[in-house]
Amino acid sequence: MTIEFTPGKWISWFFASLFWSLNILLVLYTCLLYYLLHWLPVQHWTAGLLLITLPLAWAVNLAFILFWIVGQSWRAVLSLVILLTGFWLWPRTFAYEPVGRNVDGQPTVSIFSYNVMTFDAVNYFPQKKLSATAQAVTRYVCRQTADILCFQEFYNEPTLPAFNIIERLGRVGYPYYVTLHPSSTKGETGLLGVALFSRYPILRQGEVIFKEFNGMVWADVKVGRDTVRIINTHLQSMGIRVTRVFTEDEIEGVKYETRSILNALRTGFTDRRVQVQSIEDYINQSPYPVIVTGDFNDTPYSIVYERLRRRLRNAFEDAGRGFGFTLNRAPSFVRIDNQFYDPRLTAFSFETLRDVPFSDHFPILGRFGIKQPTQEAAE
């Protein structure tokens, strides 16, 4: 008995075979990403470049599942299995946790973190005129009530009352602070990069300058009878503006912008891999529970995130809601601002304040309980 294939059957068989082959390749690629993230065998910048594609790989796997289900094929199982295999990464993507309650009456500390984009000071100097954004964002931060305020791309200028942020915050209850001092600034004048303000006394403090205005500041903060080390950091930015690629009319312009993006990605992945080591050192050396907050310029599927996550818990994963995207520009579907915390603490709540439009980042706010008495600080 011979089986005759009509042209329609041949076409159907061809596309089914093609999609099945692509599906297998996608599953193998997704397995590679899982391997790179779980075992961290390679910390080269190319590994970081591959890992940022993990959400896309998930999305295409989901599309294959739907495609095979519509075709009533068992082949949907393959992508379904690979998605289920990555269940340990799901909390990094979407969270739905009720607001925690301090049922034990634990001491608490709240952390507000915001990349303020210099309070829009860059638009003041050309015409010496204060923009509406600058007025709004400086008023906004001075009205905060969190125990600790952490800023990235912080700016302070004592000769300009609107930008004399250190003095203004001191008047509203934040007398203790530590700032980053890049070599291009003098004292508390000019762009400081990273700053931390506290309602509670700071027992010890320090700073580490990474590159230009990127860096970290840390402070051992006395919260009642307890002490907590707060680390505020701004890791190397990639300086990517993907919209430039799509607004170029000429093919050469598109090629140039694409090369610029790839170069920025390579530099960013390489620099952040080195910078996170400094954060890890201060975590390991701390005699107190640690909270690390800031602008990490890396996704939840990155090497930097994974290295910190192996030492600390993440407030979004444990107490956040939704996707928690923190970037207020394209690509707006990423979460690069985070709060990591010591297992000796409890995350009661975490939120991304997406109704605050003044910067290219949204602020984040977390509240933590201190579960165990911490080592008494030496006065």
mmCIF file of N, CA and C in Angstrom, residues 39-166:
data_model
loop_
_atom_site.group_PDB
_atom_site.id
_atom_site.type_symbol
_atom_site.label_atom_id
_atom_site.label_comp_id
_atom_site.label_asym_id
_atom_site.label_seq_id
_atom_site.Cartn_x
_atom_site.Cartn_y
_atom_site.Cartn_z
ATOM 1 N N TRP A 39 24.464 27.677 37.501
ATOM 2 C CA TRP A 39 25.814 27.243 37.861
ATOM 3 C C TRP A 39 26.851 28.359 37.766
ATOM 4 N N LEU A 40 26.532 29.435 37.054
ATOM 5 C CA LEU A 40 27.475 30.542 36.851
ATOM 6 C C LEU A 40 28.848 30.045 36.400
ATOM 7 N N PRO A 41 28.891 29.174 35.383
ATOM 8 C CA PRO A 41 30.180 28.633 34.953
ATOM 9 C C PRO A 41 31.008 29.659 34.189
ATOM 10 N N VAL A 42 30.322 30.621 33.584
ATOM 11 C CA VAL A 42 30.991 31.633 32.768
ATOM 12 C C VAL A 42 30.493 33.001 33.213
ATOM 13 N N GLN A 43 31.428 33.913 33.538
ATOM 14 C CA GLN A 43 31.026 35.256 33.926
ATOM 15 C C GLN A 43 31.521 36.284 32.910
ATOM 16 N N HIS A 44 31.760 35.798 31.696
ATOM 17 C CA HIS A 44 32.134 36.683 30.598
ATOM 18 C C HIS A 44 30.927 37.528 30.213
ATOM 19 N N TRP A 45 31.187 38.678 29.598
ATOM 20 C CA TRP A 45 30.082 39.580 29.261
ATOM 21 C C TRP A 45 29.104 38.948 28.281
ATOM 22 N N THR A 46 29.561 38.003 27.455
ATOM 23 C CA THR A 46 28.643 37.360 26.511
ATOM 24 C C THR A 46 27.573 36.544 27.244
ATOM 25 N N ALA A 47 27.926 35.978 28.414
ATOM 26 C CA ALA A 47 26.928 35.252 29.204
ATOM 27 C C ALA A 47 25.840 36.204 29.675
ATOM 28 N N GLY A 48 26.235 37.396 30.103
ATOM 29 C CA GLY A 48 25.255 38.393 30.511
ATOM 30 C C GLY A 48 24.352 38.804 29.368
ATOM 31 N N LEU A 49 24.933 38.923 28.171
ATOM 32 C CA LEU A 49 24.144 39.285 26.999
ATOM 33 C C LEU A 49 23.104 38.221 26.690
ATOM 34 N N LEU A 50 23.482 36.953 26.797
ATOM 35 C CA LEU A 50 22.533 35.867 26.549
ATOM 36 C C LEU A 50 21.429 35.842 27.597
ATOM 37 N N LEU A 51 21.782 36.075 28.858
ATOM 38 C CA LEU A 51 20.816 35.928 29.941
ATOM 39 C C LEU A 51 19.693 36.961 29.885
ATOM 40 N N ILE A 52 19.951 38.130 29.312
ATOM 41 C CA ILE A 52 18.872 39.119 29.244
ATOM 42 C C ILE A 52 17.787 38.699 28.255
ATOM 43 N N THR A 53 18.049 37.663 27.468
ATOM 44 C CA THR A 53 17.039 37.188 26.517
ATOM 45 C C THR A 53 16.121 36.129 27.125
ATOM 46 N N LEU A 54 16.320 35.781 28.395
ATOM 47 C CA LEU A 54 15.514 34.716 28.996
ATOM 48 C C LEU A 54 14.010 35.000 28.953
ATOM 49 N N PRO A 55 13.536 36.201 29.298
ATOM 50 C CA PRO A 55 12.087 36.450 29.189
ATOM 51 C C PRO A 55 11.559 36.256 27.771
ATOM 52 N N LEU A 56 12.371 36.637 26.772
ATOM 53 C CA LEU A 56 11.964 36.433 25.382
ATOM 54 C C LEU A 56 11.867 34.943 25.074
ATOM 55 N N ALA A 57 12.820 34.161 25.557
ATOM 56 C CA ALA A 57 12.776 32.707 25.347
ATOM 57 C C ALA A 57 11.528 32.112 25.975
ATOM 58 N N TRP A 58 11.164 32.581 27.162
ATOM 59 C CA TRP A 58 9.931 32.111 27.800
ATOM 60 C C TRP A 58 8.713 32.445 26.947
ATOM 61 N N ALA A 59 8.682 33.679 26.438
ATOM 62 C CA ALA A 59 7.528 34.122 25.651
ATOM 63 C C ALA A 59 7.373 33.284 24.382
ATOM 64 N N VAL A 60 8.480 32.987 23.710
ATOM 65 C CA VAL A 60 8.404 32.193 22.480
ATOM 66 C C VAL A 60 8.032 30.747 22.807
ATOM 67 N N ASN A 61 8.524 30.222 23.921
ATOM 68 C CA ASN A 61 8.106 28.880 24.345
ATOM 69 C C ASN A 61 6.604 28.838 24.596
ATOM 70 N N LEU A 62 6.077 29.866 25.208
ATOM 71 C CA LEU A 62 4.636 29.935 25.443
ATOM 72 C C LEU A 62 3.873 29.981 24.124
ATOM 73 N N ALA A 63 4.412 30.716 23.148
ATOM 74 C CA ALA A 63 3.777 30.773 21.829
ATOM 75 C C ALA A 63 3.767 29.391 21.171
ATOM 76 N N PHE A 64 4.848 28.649 21.317
ATOM 77 C CA PHE A 64 4.884 27.285 20.770
ATOM 78 C C PHE A 64 3.861 26.383 21.457
ATOM 79 N N ILE A 65 3.705 26.539 22.762
ATOM 80 C CA ILE A 65 2.699 25.742 23.474
ATOM 81 C C ILE A 65 1.312 25.992 22.898
ATOM 82 N N LEU A 66 0.979 27.249 22.702
ATOM 83 C CA LEU A 66 -0.334 27.592 22.148
ATOM 84 C C LEU A 66 -0.480 27.072 20.722
ATOM 85 N N PHE A 67 0.610 27.172 19.948
ATOM 86 C CA PHE A 67 0.577 26.695 18.562
ATOM 87 C C PHE A 67 0.281 25.199 18.504
ATOM 88 N N TRP A 68 0.978 24.413 19.336
ATOM 89 C CA TRP A 68 0.775 22.965 19.301
ATOM 90 C C TRP A 68 -0.568 22.563 19.901
ATOM 91 N N ILE A 69 -1.039 23.321 20.882
ATOM 92 C CA ILE A 69 -2.360 23.020 21.450
ATOM 93 C C ILE A 69 -3.449 23.215 20.407
ATOM 94 N N VAL A 70 -3.339 24.307 19.656
ATOM 95 C CA VAL A 70 -4.316 24.550 18.585
ATOM 96 C C VAL A 70 -4.276 23.415 17.572
ATOM 97 N N GLY A 71 -3.076 22.906 17.300
ATOM 98 C CA GLY A 71 -2.934 21.795 16.359
ATOM 99 C C GLY A 71 -3.176 20.441 16.982
ATOM 100 N N GLN A 72 -3.580 20.442 18.255
ATOM 101 C CA GLN A 72 -3.880 19.204 18.986
ATOM 102 C C GLN A 72 -2.703 18.217 18.914
ATOM 103 N N SER A 73 -1.520 18.754 19.193
ATOM 104 C CA SER A 73 -0.314 17.926 19.124
ATOM 105 C C SER A 73 0.299 17.751 20.512
ATOM 106 N N TRP A 74 0.842 16.566 20.764
ATOM 107 C CA TRP A 74 1.532 16.277 22.017
ATOM 108 C C TRP A 74 2.816 17.090 22.159
ATOM 109 N N ARG A 75 3.256 17.691 21.060
ATOM 110 C CA ARG A 75 4.518 18.423 21.079
ATOM 111 C C ARG A 75 4.484 19.650 21.994
ATOM 112 N N ALA A 76 3.294 20.062 22.398
ATOM 113 C CA ALA A 76 3.184 21.183 23.341
ATOM 114 C C ALA A 76 3.859 20.864 24.671
ATOM 115 N N VAL A 77 4.007 19.578 24.959
ATOM 116 C CA VAL A 77 4.578 19.154 26.243
ATOM 117 C C VAL A 77 6.025 19.620 26.392
ATOM 118 N N LEU A 78 6.773 19.666 25.296
ATOM 119 C CA LEU A 78 8.199 19.983 25.373
ATOM 120 C C LEU A 78 8.425 21.379 25.956
ATOM 121 N N SER A 79 7.782 22.385 25.370
ATOM 122 C CA SER A 79 7.955 23.743 25.883
ATOM 123 C C SER A 79 7.318 23.913 27.253
ATOM 124 N N LEU A 80 6.233 23.173 27.497
ATOM 125 C CA LEU A 80 5.600 23.238 28.815
ATOM 126 C C LEU A 80 6.567 22.757 29.894
ATOM 127 N N VAL A 81 7.259 21.669 29.621
ATOM 128 C CA VAL A 81 8.222 21.131 30.584
ATOM 129 C C VAL A 81 9.353 22.123 30.830
ATOM 130 N N ILE A 82 9.844 22.769 29.771
ATOM 131 C CA ILE A 82 10.961 23.695 29.949
ATOM 132 C C ILE A 82 10.526 24.928 30.721
ATOM 133 N N LEU A 83 9.276 25.369 30.549
ATOM 134 C CA LEU A 83 8.783 26.492 31.346
ATOM 135 C C LEU A 83 8.654 26.098 32.815
ATOM 136 N N LEU A 84 8.140 24.910 33.070
ATOM 137 C CA LEU A 84 7.995 24.446 34.451
ATOM 138 C C LEU A 84 9.357 24.244 35.116
ATOM 139 N N THR A 85 10.345 23.878 34.319
ATOM 140 C CA THR A 85 11.697 23.690 34.856
ATOM 141 C C THR A 85 12.264 24.997 35.408
ATOM 142 N N GLY A 86 11.838 26.109 34.848
ATOM 143 C CA GLY A 86 12.324 27.413 35.312
ATOM 144 C C GLY A 86 11.482 28.025 36.408
ATOM 145 N N PHE A 87 10.725 27.188 37.143
ATOM 146 C CA PHE A 87 9.823 27.711 38.170
ATOM 147 C C PHE A 87 10.574 28.513 39.231
ATOM 148 N N TRP A 88 11.836 28.177 39.480
ATOM 149 C CA TRP A 88 12.613 28.862 40.518
ATOM 150 C C TRP A 88 12.911 30.320 40.159
ATOM 151 N N LEU A 89 12.688 30.670 38.882
ATOM 152 C CA LEU A 89 12.908 32.049 38.450
ATOM 153 C C LEU A 89 11.609 32.847 38.354
ATOM 154 N N TRP A 90 10.476 32.184 38.458
ATOM 155 C CA TRP A 90 9.202 32.888 38.317
ATOM 156 C C TRP A 90 9.030 34.025 39.324
ATOM 157 N N PRO A 91 9.384 33.833 40.609
ATOM 158 C CA PRO A 91 9.199 34.936 41.563
ATOM 159 C C PRO A 91 10.002 36.184 41.219
ATOM 160 N N ARG A 92 11.054 36.042 40.420
ATOM 161 C CA ARG A 92 11.829 37.209 40.001
ATOM 162 C C ARG A 92 11.086 38.013 38.935
ATOM 163 N N THR A 93 10.091 37.372 38.334
ATOM 164 C CA THR A 93 9.379 37.987 37.221
ATOM 165 C C THR A 93 8.069 38.623 37.661
ATOM 166 N N PHE A 94 7.326 37.907 38.477
ATOM 167 C CA PHE A 94 6.001 38.379 38.902
ATOM 168 C C PHE A 94 5.787 37.984 40.354
ATOM 169 N N ALA A 95 5.292 38.931 41.131
ATOM 170 C CA ALA A 95 5.052 38.664 42.554
ATOM 171 C C ALA A 95 3.638 39.080 42.914
ATOM 172 N N TYR A 96 3.050 38.323 43.807
ATOM 173 C CA TYR A 96 1.755 38.718 44.352
ATOM 174 C C TYR A 96 1.733 38.333 45.820
ATOM 175 N N GLU A 97 2.228 39.231 46.626
ATOM 176 C CA GLU A 97 2.300 38.979 48.058
ATOM 177 C C GLU A 97 1.455 40.006 48.797
ATOM 178 N N PRO A 98 0.620 39.574 49.736
ATOM 179 C CA PRO A 98 -0.137 40.527 50.551
ATOM 180 C C PRO A 98 0.806 41.344 51.416
ATOM 181 N N VAL A 99 0.374 42.543 51.780
ATOM 182 C CA VAL A 99 1.196 43.385 52.637
ATOM 183 C C VAL A 99 1.379 42.695 53.980
ATOM 184 N N GLY A 100 2.630 42.515 54.378
ATOM 185 C CA GLY A 100 2.919 41.819 55.626
ATOM 186 C C GLY A 100 2.557 42.653 56.841
ATOM 187 N N ARG A 101 2.249 41.980 57.919
ATOM 188 C CA ARG A 101 1.917 42.651 59.168
ATOM 189 C C ARG A 101 2.960 42.317 60.224
ATOM 190 N N ASN A 102 3.295 43.316 60.996
ATOM 191 C CA ASN A 102 4.282 43.129 62.043
ATOM 192 C C ASN A 102 3.594 42.545 63.278
ATOM 193 N N VAL A 103 3.265 41.256 63.192
ATOM 194 C CA VAL A 103 2.474 40.626 64.250
ATOM 195 C C VAL A 103 3.273 40.462 65.537
ATOM 196 N N ASP A 104 4.586 40.439 65.461
ATOM 197 C CA ASP A 104 5.403 40.220 66.648
ATOM 198 C C ASP A 104 5.915 41.517 67.262
ATOM 199 N N GLY A 105 5.514 42.639 66.694
ATOM 200 C CA GLY A 105 5.987 43.906 67.221
ATOM 201 C C GLY A 105 7.476 44.122 67.042
ATOM 202 N N GLN A 106 8.034 43.586 65.954
ATOM 203 C CA GLN A 106 9.466 43.722 65.701
ATOM 204 C C GLN A 106 9.820 45.176 65.409
ATOM 205 N N PRO A 107 11.038 45.595 65.751
ATOM 206 C CA PRO A 107 11.516 46.896 65.284
ATOM 207 C C PRO A 107 11.542 46.892 63.756
ATOM 208 N N THR A 108 11.185 47.989 63.142
ATOM 209 C CA THR A 108 11.142 48.054 61.682
ATOM 210 C C THR A 108 12.003 49.199 61.166
ATOM 211 N N VAL A 109 12.404 49.072 59.917
ATOM 212 C CA VAL A 109 13.115 50.136 59.226
ATOM 213 C C VAL A 109 12.591 50.185 57.801
ATOM 214 N N SER A 110 12.286 51.386 57.326
ATOM 215 C CA SER A 110 11.777 51.556 55.962
ATOM 216 C C SER A 110 12.846 52.224 55.109
ATOM 217 N N ILE A 111 12.974 51.734 53.868
ATOM 218 C CA ILE A 111 14.022 52.187 52.946
ATOM 219 C C ILE A 111 13.370 52.708 51.669
ATOM 220 N N PHE A 112 13.637 53.969 51.346
ATOM 221 C CA PHE A 112 13.173 54.594 50.107
ATOM 222 C C PHE A 112 14.384 54.770 49.208
ATOM 223 N N SER A 113 14.293 54.287 47.966
ATOM 224 C CA SER A 113 15.418 54.378 47.034
ATOM 225 C C SER A 113 14.939 54.962 45.711
ATOM 226 N N TYR A 114 15.721 55.911 45.163
ATOM 227 C CA TYR A 114 15.250 56.629 43.974
ATOM 228 C C TYR A 114 16.447 57.149 43.183
ATOM 229 N N ASN A 115 16.511 56.803 41.902
ATOM 230 C CA ASN A 115 17.451 57.431 40.979
ATOM 231 C C ASN A 115 16.801 58.730 40.517
ATOM 232 N N VAL A 116 17.274 59.855 41.052
ATOM 233 C CA VAL A 116 16.590 61.140 40.856
ATOM 234 C C VAL A 116 17.062 61.888 39.617
ATOM 235 N N MET A 117 18.017 61.329 38.885
ATOM 236 C CA MET A 117 18.482 61.937 37.631
ATOM 237 C C MET A 117 18.873 63.403 37.856
ATOM 238 N N THR A 118 19.677 63.629 38.898
ATOM 239 C CA THR A 118 20.230 64.936 39.296
ATOM 240 C C THR A 118 19.159 65.957 39.655
ATOM 241 N N PHE A 119 17.964 65.512 39.986
ATOM 242 C CA PHE A 119 16.853 66.428 40.296
ATOM 243 C C PHE A 119 16.585 67.385 39.132
ATOM 244 N N ASP A 120 16.903 66.920 37.928
ATOM 245 C CA ASP A 120 16.742 67.717 36.705
ATOM 246 C C ASP A 120 17.620 68.971 36.711
ATOM 247 N N ALA A 121 18.718 68.918 37.452
ATOM 248 C CA ALA A 121 19.624 70.067 37.496
ATOM 249 C C ALA A 121 20.282 70.323 36.148
ATOM 250 N N VAL A 122 20.403 69.276 35.319
ATOM 251 C CA VAL A 122 21.054 69.448 34.015
ATOM 252 C C VAL A 122 20.296 70.431 33.138
ATOM 253 N N ASN A 123 19.006 70.582 33.384
ATOM 254 C CA ASN A 123 18.219 71.532 32.594
ATOM 255 C C ASN A 123 18.170 72.919 33.221
ATOM 256 N N TYR A 124 18.788 73.073 34.383
ATOM 257 C CA TYR A 124 18.802 74.391 35.033
ATOM 258 C C TYR A 124 19.888 75.287 34.459
ATOM 259 N N PHE A 125 21.063 74.728 34.242
ATOM 260 C CA PHE A 125 22.228 75.552 33.949
ATOM 261 C C PHE A 125 22.217 76.250 32.592
ATOM 262 N N PRO A 126 21.663 75.663 31.533
ATOM 263 C CA PRO A 126 21.689 76.394 30.259
ATOM 264 C C PRO A 126 21.035 77.768 30.333
ATOM 265 N N GLN A 127 19.908 77.880 31.036
ATOM 266 C CA GLN A 127 19.187 79.153 31.100
ATOM 267 C C GLN A 127 19.078 79.705 32.512
ATOM 268 N N LYS A 128 19.703 79.019 33.472
ATOM 269 C CA LYS A 128 19.630 79.430 34.877
ATOM 270 C C LYS A 128 18.180 79.574 35.333
ATOM 271 N N LYS A 129 17.377 78.619 34.913
ATOM 272 C CA LYS A 129 15.954 78.659 35.250
ATOM 273 C C LYS A 129 15.539 77.304 35.791
ATOM 274 N N LEU A 130 14.858 77.331 36.920
ATOM 275 C CA LEU A 130 14.428 76.100 37.573
ATOM 276 C C LEU A 130 13.219 75.526 36.847
ATOM 277 N N SER A 131 13.325 74.285 36.387
ATOM 278 C CA SER A 131 12.226 73.657 35.660
ATOM 279 C C SER A 131 11.136 73.211 36.623
ATOM 280 N N ALA A 132 9.949 72.978 36.061
ATOM 281 C CA ALA A 132 8.839 72.481 36.877
ATOM 282 C C ALA A 132 9.170 71.109 37.454
ATOM 283 N N THR A 133 9.898 70.295 36.667
ATOM 284 C CA THR A 133 10.286 68.970 37.153
ATOM 285 C C THR A 133 11.222 69.078 38.345
ATOM 286 N N ALA A 134 12.196 69.985 38.270
ATOM 287 C CA ALA A 134 13.136 70.165 39.378
ATOM 288 C C ALA A 134 12.408 70.591 40.648
ATOM 289 N N GLN A 135 11.487 71.511 40.518
ATOM 290 C CA GLN A 135 10.721 71.954 41.685
ATOM 291 C C GLN A 135 9.898 70.811 42.266
ATOM 292 N N ALA A 136 9.266 70.041 41.379
ATOM 293 C CA ALA A 136 8.384 68.963 41.837
ATOM 294 C C ALA A 136 9.165 67.835 42.502
ATOM 295 N N VAL A 137 10.279 67.428 41.899
ATOM 296 C CA VAL A 137 11.014 66.275 42.437
ATOM 297 C C VAL A 137 11.715 66.622 43.748
ATOM 298 N N THR A 138 12.234 67.836 43.882
ATOM 299 C CA THR A 138 12.869 68.211 45.147
ATOM 300 C C THR A 138 11.837 68.332 46.260
ATOM 301 N N ARG A 139 10.666 68.865 45.942
ATOM 302 C CA ARG A 139 9.590 68.907 46.949
ATOM 303 C C ARG A 139 9.183 67.493 47.348
ATOM 304 N N TYR A 140 9.103 66.622 46.348
ATOM 305 C CA TYR A 140 8.657 65.250 46.597
ATOM 306 C C TYR A 140 9.590 64.526 47.561
ATOM 307 N N VAL A 141 10.898 64.586 47.311
ATOM 308 C CA VAL A 141 11.825 63.846 48.175
ATOM 309 C C VAL A 141 11.873 64.441 49.578
ATOM 310 N N CYS A 142 11.641 65.739 49.695
ATOM 311 C CA CYS A 142 11.670 66.368 51.018
ATOM 312 C C CYS A 142 10.403 66.088 51.821
ATOM 313 N N ARG A 143 9.424 65.476 51.192
ATOM 314 C CA ARG A 143 8.191 65.112 51.893
ATOM 315 C C ARG A 143 8.149 63.636 52.271
ATOM 316 N N GLN A 144 9.224 62.915 52.006
ATOM 317 C CA GLN A 144 9.236 61.492 52.319
ATOM 318 C C GLN A 144 9.278 61.259 53.827
ATOM 319 N N THR A 145 8.746 60.117 54.224
ATOM 320 C CA THR A 145 8.688 59.781 55.648
ATOM 321 C C THR A 145 9.442 58.496 55.989
ATOM 322 N N ALA A 146 10.078 57.869 55.009
ATOM 323 C CA ALA A 146 10.818 56.632 55.274
ATOM 324 C C ALA A 146 11.973 56.903 56.237
ATOM 325 N N ASP A 147 12.417 55.866 56.924
ATOM 326 C CA ASP A 147 13.520 56.019 57.875
ATOM 327 C C ASP A 147 14.839 56.319 57.176
ATOM 328 N N ILE A 148 15.044 55.685 56.018
ATOM 329 C CA ILE A 148 16.288 55.839 55.259
ATOM 330 C C ILE A 148 15.942 56.259 53.835
ATOM 331 N N LEU A 149 16.613 57.291 53.343
ATOM 332 C CA LEU A 149 16.458 57.721 51.951
ATOM 333 C C LEU A 149 17.759 57.435 51.213
ATOM 334 N N CYS A 150 17.662 56.731 50.084
ATOM 335 C CA CYS A 150 18.833 56.410 49.272
ATOM 336 C C CYS A 150 18.629 56.969 47.871
ATOM 337 N N PHE A 151 19.605 57.730 47.404
ATOM 338 C CA PHE A 151 19.494 58.357 46.090
ATOM 339 C C PHE A 151 20.654 57.938 45.200
ATOM 340 N N GLN A 152 20.354 57.770 43.916
ATOM 341 C CA GLN A 152 21.368 57.601 42.883
ATOM 342 C C GLN A 152 21.250 58.792 41.931
ATOM 343 N N GLU A 153 22.375 59.161 41.313
ATOM 344 C CA GLU A 153 22.459 60.378 40.494
ATOM 345 C C GLU A 153 22.019 61.580 41.325
ATOM 346 N N PHE A 154 22.482 61.597 42.569
ATOM 347 C CA PHE A 154 22.166 62.665 43.518
ATOM 348 C C PHE A 154 22.949 63.920 43.158
ATOM 349 N N TYR A 155 22.340 65.082 43.385
ATOM 350 C CA TYR A 155 23.007 66.357 43.114
ATOM 351 C C TYR A 155 22.788 67.288 44.292
ATOM 352 N N ASN A 156 23.843 68.002 44.669
ATOM 353 C CA ASN A 156 23.744 68.976 45.758
ATOM 354 C C ASN A 156 24.590 70.198 45.421
ATOM 355 N N GLU A 157 23.996 71.380 45.572
ATOM 356 C CA GLU A 157 24.716 72.624 45.329
ATOM 357 C C GLU A 157 24.299 73.649 46.391
ATOM 358 N N PRO A 158 25.157 73.893 47.401
ATOM 359 C CA PRO A 158 24.792 74.787 48.500
ATOM 360 C C PRO A 158 24.494 76.216 48.077
ATOM 361 N N THR A 159 25.051 76.668 46.955
ATOM 362 C CA THR A 159 24.826 78.052 46.535
ATOM 363 C C THR A 159 23.483 78.249 45.842
ATOM 364 N N LEU A 160 22.791 77.151 45.544
ATOM 365 C CA LEU A 160 21.470 77.225 44.919
ATOM 366 C C LEU A 160 20.453 76.642 45.894
ATOM 367 N N PRO A 161 19.622 77.462 46.515
ATOM 368 C CA PRO A 161 18.695 76.969 47.547
ATOM 369 C C PRO A 161 17.857 75.777 47.101
ATOM 370 N N ALA A 162 17.400 75.779 45.848
ATOM 371 C CA ALA A 162 16.554 74.677 45.376
ATOM 372 C C ALA A 162 17.318 73.360 45.352
ATOM 373 N N PHE A 163 18.627 73.415 45.074
ATOM 374 C CA PHE A 163 19.436 72.203 44.965
ATOM 375 C C PHE A 163 20.326 71.963 46.189
ATOM 376 N N ASN A 164 20.096 72.704 47.256
ATOM 377 C CA ASN A 164 20.827 72.456 48.500
ATOM 378 C C ASN A 164 20.092 71.357 49.267
ATOM 379 N N ILE A 165 20.112 70.167 48.687
ATOM 380 C CA ILE A 165 19.279 69.062 49.169
ATOM 381 C C ILE A 165 19.725 68.580 50.546
ATOM 382 N N ILE A 166 21.017 68.564 50.805
ATOM 383 C CA ILE A 166 21.504 68.116 52.113
ATOM 384 C C ILE A 166 20.921 68.984 53.217
#
